[in-house]
Amino acid sequence: MTLGILGGGQLGRMSALAAIRMGIDVRFLTPPASGGGTPGPVAPFANVTLADWTDPAVLKAWASGCDAITVESEWAPAQECADAAPDVPVRPHPKTLRLIRHKGRQNDALRDAGLPLPRYANCATPEAAHEAARAFGLPVVAKKYEGSYDGYGNATCRTPEELEQAWADLASGDGMLVEAFVPFEGEVSALVARREGGETAVYPIIASEHREHQLWAAHVPAGLAPEAEARAREVAGDAIAAVGGVGLLAVEMFWMRDGSVLVNEIAPRPHNTGHLTIEACGGSQFENHVRAALDLPLADPSLRVPAACMVNVVGTREGPLAPDYAAALAVSDAAVHLYGKADSRPRRKLGHVTATGETPEAAREVAERAVAALGL
Amino acid sequence: MTLGILGGGQLGRMSALAAIRMGIDVRFLTPPASGGGTPGPVAPFANVTLADWTDPAVLKAWASGCDAITVESEWAPAQECADAAPDVPVRPHPKTLRLIRHKGRQNDALRDAGLPLPRYANCATPEAAHEAARAFGLPVVAKKYEGSYDGYGNATCRTPEELEQAWADLASGDGMLVEAFVPFEGEVSALVARREGGETAVYPIIASEHREHQLWAAHVPAGLAPEAEARAREVAGDAIAAVGGVGLLAVEMFWMRDGSVLVNEIAPRPHNTGHLTIEACGGSQFENHVRAALDLPLADPSLRVPAACMVNVVGTREGPLAPDYAAALAVSDAAVHLYGKADSRPRRKLGHVTATGETPEAAREVAERAVAALGL
């Protein structure tokens, strides 16, 4: 079997490692400019096509012989691929990606399915945004409809003037999203693998910790009470069903003081918080990404260890990468993952370290020690 | 960092998966004929040189830029590589490989280090072989000095006539090895990772089960009493030190009724019984193979699960491979590994399945179900 992956980053790299283990071939299509440096994360693999991935002829030739196609991000040309090679299924479906890509439409689909969300309004005009702010009460969170990540594209507005500025910065032709500010206890995520036909595997809820709007660490168990954990998993599964999600998708949620959750947003791909599933769960998010994309039975997502913590390895300076392997690997019990990026820059995700242990805190201490030892 | 691997089979494939995860580059050199079919196990990787690996110019060019070289088998041209590229360390050292390759010299080295072995004699003539058989008592086991595997090259001799036949079949210029027949309880192995300087990690003892002289299954715990387990690990570590082993090496042992062990032989590479370490141990044999070859600190070899069992996927017929993925992956909890071989033939190792569980028996049941479901 052969899985085609539109993309060439670390998510593709880790998916390929899972696929190859199972004897499944992987091929990549990625535009020459992507990846930011040579060798990129998919450089170790034989079957990488660097070409214009919006060109129907390129897509058709590349997709030929694949059993299915998947994407590394919601921005990959999934629809173009489906149009160019209609016989090869693209999972998640292009229509799911289109829906998720636009935060307003994504929210509408989730609300229509009865899922818990922060209060929000799709605002086509500045007046509508101010009206929403009056209705929800300040502060509110203004969000770009498309293309935001790691905090870019979002703005917390405490005054009407800040909301005015957010409109200038974030609104596109159809406006922007305004959400009520949610006084959450924490942010959590749930990975959901879902097949055509509805077979679903929901992973344990993962707690995430951010630094400067970028994911810094993630751990399991998330610390929710058993009923809250069960309810959060149920919400996540329902959210993915609501957008017709097939493949491995992530649901980011706010965890409220009363134990309830509100859906923040969906990512239609393996998720940074889910990297710890490689060491912590029966089958990793990457294994289930490959299985679900190929419509194969899903691996058991359940936790196999008491606790685990993943800490990102994030660039702090410009320049070539020179990890101190000897120091990092001397941290016993730490699983070091580096993505093969040749160059570092501030905030660039270069790798991650996962540790397992009796508690998330104990695991985190080990993982952080290895991250620091890498000296990046 | 870059690790060069002389070989192109499944051991190299699984080593590459471990290396890439850590951000370590791998390159392969393998003769065009090896691997028996296209695509072979290393086909998914970018950096594969198919060329005459005994040619000094080929070796020199290929080794240039590697931080270290390792081998997939004791038959790889390690000395030739060290001669062609003297600045790049080859681990295990060529002198260790030369010693291990010849069963007579291997036994002598282990005996000289005081390690427990079956009684044996290096027999340069048929008369010497008969003399050994009289001394040990029949039956004896005759062994080819070089090149035996999976039972080929060994003969159990119950009569002088059978010993005569064994001489005709197995003796080379310097004769053959004759060993006392050992009434062992079972066969076990220990994987040993050892660095330059002597840092050593010894894995838990693994029990192996053979069918028609080929490894069929392996499991942990092996079932030895704690003192016997500790003693067996100590013997294994001492055996690798006795041959100057650096890298990841395996010690095959006989387990006797009284709890003692006798060393059968050493394999200077990851071992089929050790595949279960991927799911069962802190760091797998492949991860430690990569680390030790690059002289990096070793990963924790200890068991992370109550029990695990690996069952080989072995070819039963000639022809192209068509695994039933849907059936095999439907066996929850089974980790399916296939090696990317395009063609099957009887006795060919095509993959393996590992399951973890509360007991080796429970794990074995799951693994066997998945192997059967593959339909190979």
PDB file of N, CA and C in Angstrom, chain A residues 71-134:
ATOM      1  N   VAL A  71      -2.952  15.010   4.086  1.00  0.00           N
ATOM      2  CA  VAL A  71      -2.320  16.326   4.095  1.00  0.00           C
ATOM      3  C   VAL A  71      -1.606  16.551   5.425  1.00  0.00           C
ATOM      4  N   GLU A  72      -0.635  17.412   5.374  1.00  0.00           N
ATOM      5  CA  GLU A  72       0.071  17.805   6.593  1.00  0.00           C
ATOM      6  C   GLU A  72      -0.548  19.036   7.223  1.00  0.00           C
ATOM      7  N   SER A  73      -1.329  19.764   6.442  1.00  0.00           N
ATOM      8  CA  SER A  73      -1.975  20.948   7.004  1.00  0.00           C
ATOM      9  C   SER A  73      -3.243  21.255   6.228  1.00  0.00           C
ATOM     10  N   GLU A  74      -4.079  22.095   6.815  1.00  0.00           N
ATOM     11  CA  GLU A  74      -5.333  22.455   6.180  1.00  0.00           C
ATOM     12  C   GLU A  74      -5.103  23.307   4.934  1.00  0.00           C
ATOM     13  N   TRP A  75      -3.845  23.741   4.705  1.00  0.00           N
ATOM     14  CA  TRP A  75      -3.542  24.626   3.578  1.00  0.00           C
ATOM     15  C   TRP A  75      -3.021  23.876   2.367  1.00  0.00           C
ATOM     16  N   ALA A  76      -2.859  22.583   2.483  1.00  0.00           N
ATOM     17  CA  ALA A  76      -2.383  21.801   1.336  1.00  0.00           C
ATOM     18  C   ALA A  76      -3.479  21.757   0.264  1.00  0.00           C
ATOM     19  N   PRO A  77      -3.099  21.628  -0.999  1.00  0.00           N
ATOM     20  CA  PRO A  77      -4.068  21.667  -2.107  1.00  0.00           C
ATOM     21  C   PRO A  77      -4.858  20.365  -2.249  1.00  0.00           C
ATOM     22  N   ALA A  78      -5.688  20.100  -1.258  1.00  0.00           N
ATOM     23  CA  ALA A  78      -6.444  18.850  -1.230  1.00  0.00           C
ATOM     24  C   ALA A  78      -7.480  18.792  -2.345  1.00  0.00           C
ATOM     25  N   GLN A  79      -8.206  19.895  -2.520  1.00  0.00           N
ATOM     26  CA  GLN A  79      -9.243  19.908  -3.557  1.00  0.00           C
ATOM     27  C   GLN A  79      -8.621  19.773  -4.948  1.00  0.00           C
ATOM     28  N   GLU A  80      -7.521  20.487  -5.153  1.00  0.00           N
ATOM     29  CA  GLU A  80      -6.822  20.409  -6.436  1.00  0.00           C
ATOM     30  C   GLU A  80      -6.381  18.978  -6.712  1.00  0.00           C
ATOM     31  N   CYS A  81      -5.925  18.303  -5.667  1.00  0.00           N
ATOM     32  CA  CYS A  81      -5.481  16.919  -5.826  1.00  0.00           C
ATOM     33  C   CYS A  81      -6.661  16.013  -6.162  1.00  0.00           C
ATOM     34  N   ALA A  82      -7.764  16.201  -5.454  1.00  0.00           N
ATOM     35  CA  ALA A  82      -8.962  15.392  -5.714  1.00  0.00           C
ATOM     36  C   ALA A  82      -9.477  15.623  -7.130  1.00  0.00           C
ATOM     37  N   ASP A  83      -9.384  16.869  -7.601  1.00  0.00           N
ATOM     38  CA  ASP A  83      -9.831  17.176  -8.964  1.00  0.00           C
ATOM     39  C   ASP A  83      -8.905  16.534  -9.997  1.00  0.00           C
ATOM     40  N   ALA A  84      -7.603  16.568  -9.718  1.00  0.00           N
ATOM     41  CA  ALA A  84      -6.636  16.067 -10.700  1.00  0.00           C
ATOM     42  C   ALA A  84      -6.594  14.545 -10.733  1.00  0.00           C
ATOM     43  N   ALA A  85      -6.869  13.909  -9.599  1.00  0.00           N
ATOM     44  CA  ALA A  85      -6.796  12.439  -9.510  1.00  0.00           C
ATOM     45  C   ALA A  85      -8.049  11.936  -8.810  1.00  0.00           C
ATOM     46  N   PRO A  86      -9.196  12.004  -9.481  1.00  0.00           N
ATOM     47  CA  PRO A  86     -10.463  11.715  -8.805  1.00  0.00           C
ATOM     48  C   PRO A  86     -10.591  10.280  -8.274  1.00  0.00           C
ATOM     49  N   ASP A  87      -9.751   9.368  -8.754  1.00  0.00           N
ATOM     50  CA  ASP A  87      -9.863   7.979  -8.303  1.00  0.00           C
ATOM     51  C   ASP A  87      -9.171   7.725  -6.969  1.00  0.00           C
ATOM     52  N   VAL A  88      -8.363   8.660  -6.528  1.00  0.00           N
ATOM     53  CA  VAL A  88      -7.615   8.441  -5.285  1.00  0.00           C
ATOM     54  C   VAL A  88      -8.267   9.247  -4.160  1.00  0.00           C
ATOM     55  N   PRO A  89      -8.748   8.567  -3.119  1.00  0.00           N
ATOM     56  CA  PRO A  89      -9.408   9.310  -2.042  1.00  0.00           C
ATOM     57  C   PRO A  89      -8.436  10.225  -1.296  1.00  0.00           C
ATOM     58  N   VAL A  90      -8.923  11.430  -1.001  1.00  0.00           N
ATOM     59  CA  VAL A  90      -8.166  12.362  -0.174  1.00  0.00           C
ATOM     60  C   VAL A  90      -8.833  12.399   1.196  1.00  0.00           C
ATOM     61  N   ARG A  91      -8.050  12.118   2.230  1.00  0.00           N
ATOM     62  CA  ARG A  91      -8.583  12.081   3.597  1.00  0.00           C
ATOM     63  C   ARG A  91      -7.666  12.863   4.523  1.00  0.00           C
ATOM     64  N   PRO A  92      -8.167  13.826   5.326  1.00  0.00           N
ATOM     65  CA  PRO A  92      -9.544  14.283   5.400  1.00  0.00           C
ATOM     66  C   PRO A  92     -10.044  14.812   4.058  1.00  0.00           C
ATOM     67  N   HIS A  93     -11.363  14.735   3.868  1.00  0.00           N
ATOM     68  CA  HIS A  93     -11.987  15.172   2.619  1.00  0.00           C
ATOM     69  C   HIS A  93     -11.773  16.669   2.401  1.00  0.00           C
ATOM     70  N   PRO A  94     -11.587  17.061   1.155  1.00  0.00           N
ATOM     71  CA  PRO A  94     -11.425  18.500   0.868  1.00  0.00           C
ATOM     72  C   PRO A  94     -12.546  19.345   1.460  1.00  0.00           C
ATOM     73  N   LYS A  95     -13.752  18.823   1.487  1.00  0.00           N
ATOM     74  CA  LYS A  95     -14.837  19.663   2.027  1.00  0.00           C
ATOM     75  C   LYS A  95     -14.689  19.873   3.543  1.00  0.00           C
ATOM     76  N   THR A  96     -14.141  18.890   4.226  1.00  0.00           N
ATOM     77  CA  THR A  96     -13.846  19.075   5.653  1.00  0.00           C
ATOM     78  C   THR A  96     -12.747  20.126   5.838  1.00  0.00           C
ATOM     79  N   LEU A  97     -11.731  20.037   5.022  1.00  0.00           N
ATOM     80  CA  LEU A  97     -10.626  21.002   5.138  1.00  0.00           C
ATOM     81  C   LEU A  97     -11.114  22.418   4.862  1.00  0.00           C
ATOM     82  N   ARG A  98     -11.982  22.553   3.855  1.00  0.00           N
ATOM     83  CA  ARG A  98     -12.508  23.873   3.499  1.00  0.00           C
ATOM     84  C   ARG A  98     -13.304  24.455   4.669  1.00  0.00           C
ATOM     85  N   LEU A  99     -14.063  23.591   5.286  1.00  0.00           N
ATOM     86  CA  LEU A  99     -14.889  24.013   6.418  1.00  0.00           C
ATOM     87  C   LEU A  99     -14.010  24.455   7.594  1.00  0.00           C
ATOM     88  N   ILE A 100     -13.013  23.652   7.888  1.00  0.00           N
ATOM     89  CA  ILE A 100     -12.162  23.912   9.050  1.00  0.00           C
ATOM     90  C   ILE A 100     -11.298  25.147   8.860  1.00  0.00           C
ATOM     91  N   ARG A 101     -10.905  25.351   7.611  1.00  0.00           N
ATOM     92  CA  ARG A 101     -10.002  26.447   7.271  1.00  0.00           C
ATOM     93  C   ARG A 101     -10.569  27.802   7.654  1.00  0.00           C
ATOM     94  N   HIS A 102     -11.861  27.917   7.634  1.00  0.00           N
ATOM     95  CA  HIS A 102     -12.535  29.193   7.900  1.00  0.00           C
ATOM     96  C   HIS A 102     -13.172  29.103   9.281  1.00  0.00           C
ATOM     97  N   LYS A 103     -12.630  29.872  10.223  1.00  0.00           N
ATOM     98  CA  LYS A 103     -13.071  29.725  11.606  1.00  0.00           C
ATOM     99  C   LYS A 103     -14.556  30.020  11.800  1.00  0.00           C
ATOM    100  N   GLY A 104     -15.077  30.904  10.987  1.00  0.00           N
ATOM    101  CA  GLY A 104     -16.498  31.227  11.104  1.00  0.00           C
ATOM    102  C   GLY A 104     -17.364  30.050  10.685  1.00  0.00           C
ATOM    103  N   ARG A 105     -17.048  29.487   9.541  1.00  0.00           N
ATOM    104  CA  ARG A 105     -17.834  28.334   9.068  1.00  0.00           C
ATOM    105  C   ARG A 105     -17.624  27.129   9.983  1.00  0.00           C
ATOM    106  N   GLN A 106     -16.388  26.967  10.473  1.00  0.00           N
ATOM    107  CA  GLN A 106     -16.110  25.867  11.405  1.00  0.00           C
ATOM    108  C   GLN A 106     -16.994  26.003  12.655  1.00  0.00           C
ATOM    109  N   ASN A 107     -17.015  27.188  13.223  1.00  0.00           N
ATOM    110  CA  ASN A 107     -17.844  27.417  14.410  1.00  0.00           C
ATOM    111  C   ASN A 107     -19.322  27.153  14.128  1.00  0.00           C
ATOM    112  N   ASP A 108     -19.787  27.627  12.983  1.00  0.00           N
ATOM    113  CA  ASP A 108     -21.203  27.417  12.637  1.00  0.00           C
ATOM    114  C   ASP A 108     -21.538  25.930  12.574  1.00  0.00           C
ATOM    115  N   ALA A 109     -20.643  25.161  11.969  1.00  0.00           N
ATOM    116  CA  ALA A 109     -20.899  23.720  11.838  1.00  0.00           C
ATOM    117  C   ALA A 109     -20.942  23.063  13.215  1.00  0.00           C
ATOM    118  N   LEU A 110     -20.064  23.487  14.095  1.00  0.00           N
ATOM    119  CA  LEU A 110     -20.022  22.893  15.434  1.00  0.00           C
ATOM    120  C   LEU A 110     -21.245  23.312  16.248  1.00  0.00           C
ATOM    121  N   ARG A 111     -21.619  24.571  16.133  1.00  0.00           N
ATOM    122  CA  ARG A 111     -22.807  25.054  16.858  1.00  0.00           C
ATOM    123  C   ARG A 111     -24.059  24.334  16.353  1.00  0.00           C
ATOM    124  N   ASP A 112     -24.153  24.183  15.032  1.00  0.00           N
ATOM    125  CA  ASP A 112     -25.321  23.510  14.459  1.00  0.00           C
ATOM    126  C   ASP A 112     -25.433  22.064  14.943  1.00  0.00           C
ATOM    127  N   ALA A 113     -24.278  21.474  15.287  1.00  0.00           N
ATOM    128  CA  ALA A 113     -24.304  20.091  15.792  1.00  0.00           C
ATOM    129  C   ALA A 113     -24.516  20.055  17.303  1.00  0.00           C
ATOM    130  N   GLY A 114     -24.732  21.217  17.905  1.00  0.00           N
ATOM    131  CA  GLY A 114     -25.034  21.252  19.328  1.00  0.00           C
ATOM    132  C   GLY A 114     -23.822  21.184  20.235  1.00  0.00           C
ATOM    133  N   LEU A 115     -22.665  21.456  19.709  1.00  0.00           N
ATOM    134  CA  LEU A 115     -21.446  21.344  20.538  1.00  0.00           C
ATOM    135  C   LEU A 115     -21.195  22.615  21.333  1.00  0.00           C
ATOM    136  N   PRO A 116     -20.594  22.475  22.504  1.00  0.00           N
ATOM    137  CA  PRO A 116     -20.335  23.644  23.352  1.00  0.00           C
ATOM    138  C   PRO A 116     -19.169  24.473  22.810  1.00  0.00           C
ATOM    139  N   LEU A 117     -19.437  25.763  22.621  1.00  0.00           N
ATOM    140  CA  LEU A 117     -18.440  26.699  22.089  1.00  0.00           C
ATOM    141  C   LEU A 117     -18.468  27.963  22.925  1.00  0.00           C
ATOM    142  N   PRO A 118     -17.391  28.751  22.895  1.00  0.00           N
ATOM    143  CA  PRO A 118     -17.517  30.099  23.437  1.00  0.00           C
ATOM    144  C   PRO A 118     -18.586  30.852  22.618  1.00  0.00           C
ATOM    145  N   ARG A 119     -19.210  31.848  23.219  1.00  0.00           N
ATOM    146  CA  ARG A 119     -20.132  32.688  22.435  1.00  0.00           C
ATOM    147  C   ARG A 119     -19.312  33.376  21.345  1.00  0.00           C
ATOM    148  N   TYR A 120     -19.872  33.459  20.153  1.00  0.00           N
ATOM    149  CA  TYR A 120     -19.116  34.072  19.056  1.00  0.00           C
ATOM    150  C   TYR A 120     -20.072  34.742  18.088  1.00  0.00           C
ATOM    151  N   ALA A 121     -19.516  35.598  17.260  1.00  0.00           N
ATOM    152  CA  ALA A 121     -20.300  36.220  16.186  1.00  0.00           C
ATOM    153  C   ALA A 121     -19.425  36.373  14.953  1.00  0.00           C
ATOM    154  N   ASN A 122     -19.981  36.028  13.808  1.00  0.00           N
ATOM    155  CA  ASN A 122     -19.318  36.303  12.535  1.00  0.00           C
ATOM    156  C   ASN A 122     -19.649  37.744  12.167  1.00  0.00           C
ATOM    157  N   CYS A 123     -18.626  38.554  12.106  1.00  0.00           N
ATOM    158  CA  CYS A 123     -18.847  39.991  11.959  1.00  0.00           C
ATOM    159  C   CYS A 123     -18.379  40.469  10.595  1.00  0.00           C
ATOM    160  N   ALA A 124     -19.348  40.910   9.774  1.00  0.00           N
ATOM    161  CA  ALA A 124     -19.011  41.341   8.408  1.00  0.00           C
ATOM    162  C   ALA A 124     -18.575  42.800   8.369  1.00  0.00           C
ATOM    163  N   THR A 125     -18.873  43.530   9.449  1.00  0.00           N
ATOM    164  CA  THR A 125     -18.547  44.956   9.471  1.00  0.00           C
ATOM    165  C   THR A 125     -17.980  45.321  10.854  1.00  0.00           C
ATOM    166  N   PRO A 126     -17.257  46.447  10.950  1.00  0.00           N
ATOM    167  CA  PRO A 126     -16.780  46.895  12.260  1.00  0.00           C
ATOM    168  C   PRO A 126     -17.942  47.111  13.220  1.00  0.00           C
ATOM    169  N   GLU A 127     -19.071  47.589  12.695  1.00  0.00           N
ATOM    170  CA  GLU A 127     -20.236  47.826  13.553  1.00  0.00           C
ATOM    171  C   GLU A 127     -20.707  46.515  14.191  1.00  0.00           C
ATOM    172  N   ALA A 128     -20.715  45.468  13.383  1.00  0.00           N
ATOM    173  CA  ALA A 128     -21.132  44.157  13.903  1.00  0.00           C
ATOM    174  C   ALA A 128     -20.179  43.693  14.999  1.00  0.00           C
ATOM    175  N   ALA A 129     -18.876  43.982  14.828  1.00  0.00           N
ATOM    176  CA  ALA A 129     -17.888  43.586  15.839  1.00  0.00           C
ATOM    177  C   ALA A 129     -18.151  44.333  17.153  1.00  0.00           C
ATOM    178  N   HIS A 130     -18.412  45.636  17.053  1.00  0.00           N
ATOM    179  CA  HIS A 130     -18.704  46.392  18.273  1.00  0.00           C
ATOM    180  C   HIS A 130     -19.997  45.920  18.928  1.00  0.00           C
ATOM    181  N   GLU A 131     -20.947  45.583  18.108  1.00  0.00           N
ATOM    182  CA  GLU A 131     -22.216  45.069  18.610  1.00  0.00           C
ATOM    183  C   GLU A 131     -21.990  43.758  19.387  1.00  0.00           C
ATOM    184  N   ALA A 132     -21.155  42.882  18.822  1.00  0.00           N
ATOM    185  CA  ALA A 132     -20.840  41.610  19.500  1.00  0.00           C
ATOM    186  C   ALA A 132     -20.130  41.875  20.820  1.00  0.00           C
ATOM    187  N   ALA A 133     -19.198  42.829  20.806  1.00  0.00           N
ATOM    188  CA  ALA A 133     -18.468  43.152  22.030  1.00  0.00           C
ATOM    189  C   ALA A 133     -19.416  43.660  23.121  1.00  0.00           C
ATOM    190  N   ARG A 134     -20.398  44.473  22.704  1.00  0.00           N
ATOM    191  CA  ARG A 134     -21.382  44.939  23.689  1.00  0.00           C
ATOM    192  C   ARG A 134     -22.196  43.770  24.244  1.00  0.00           C
TER     193      ARG A 134
END
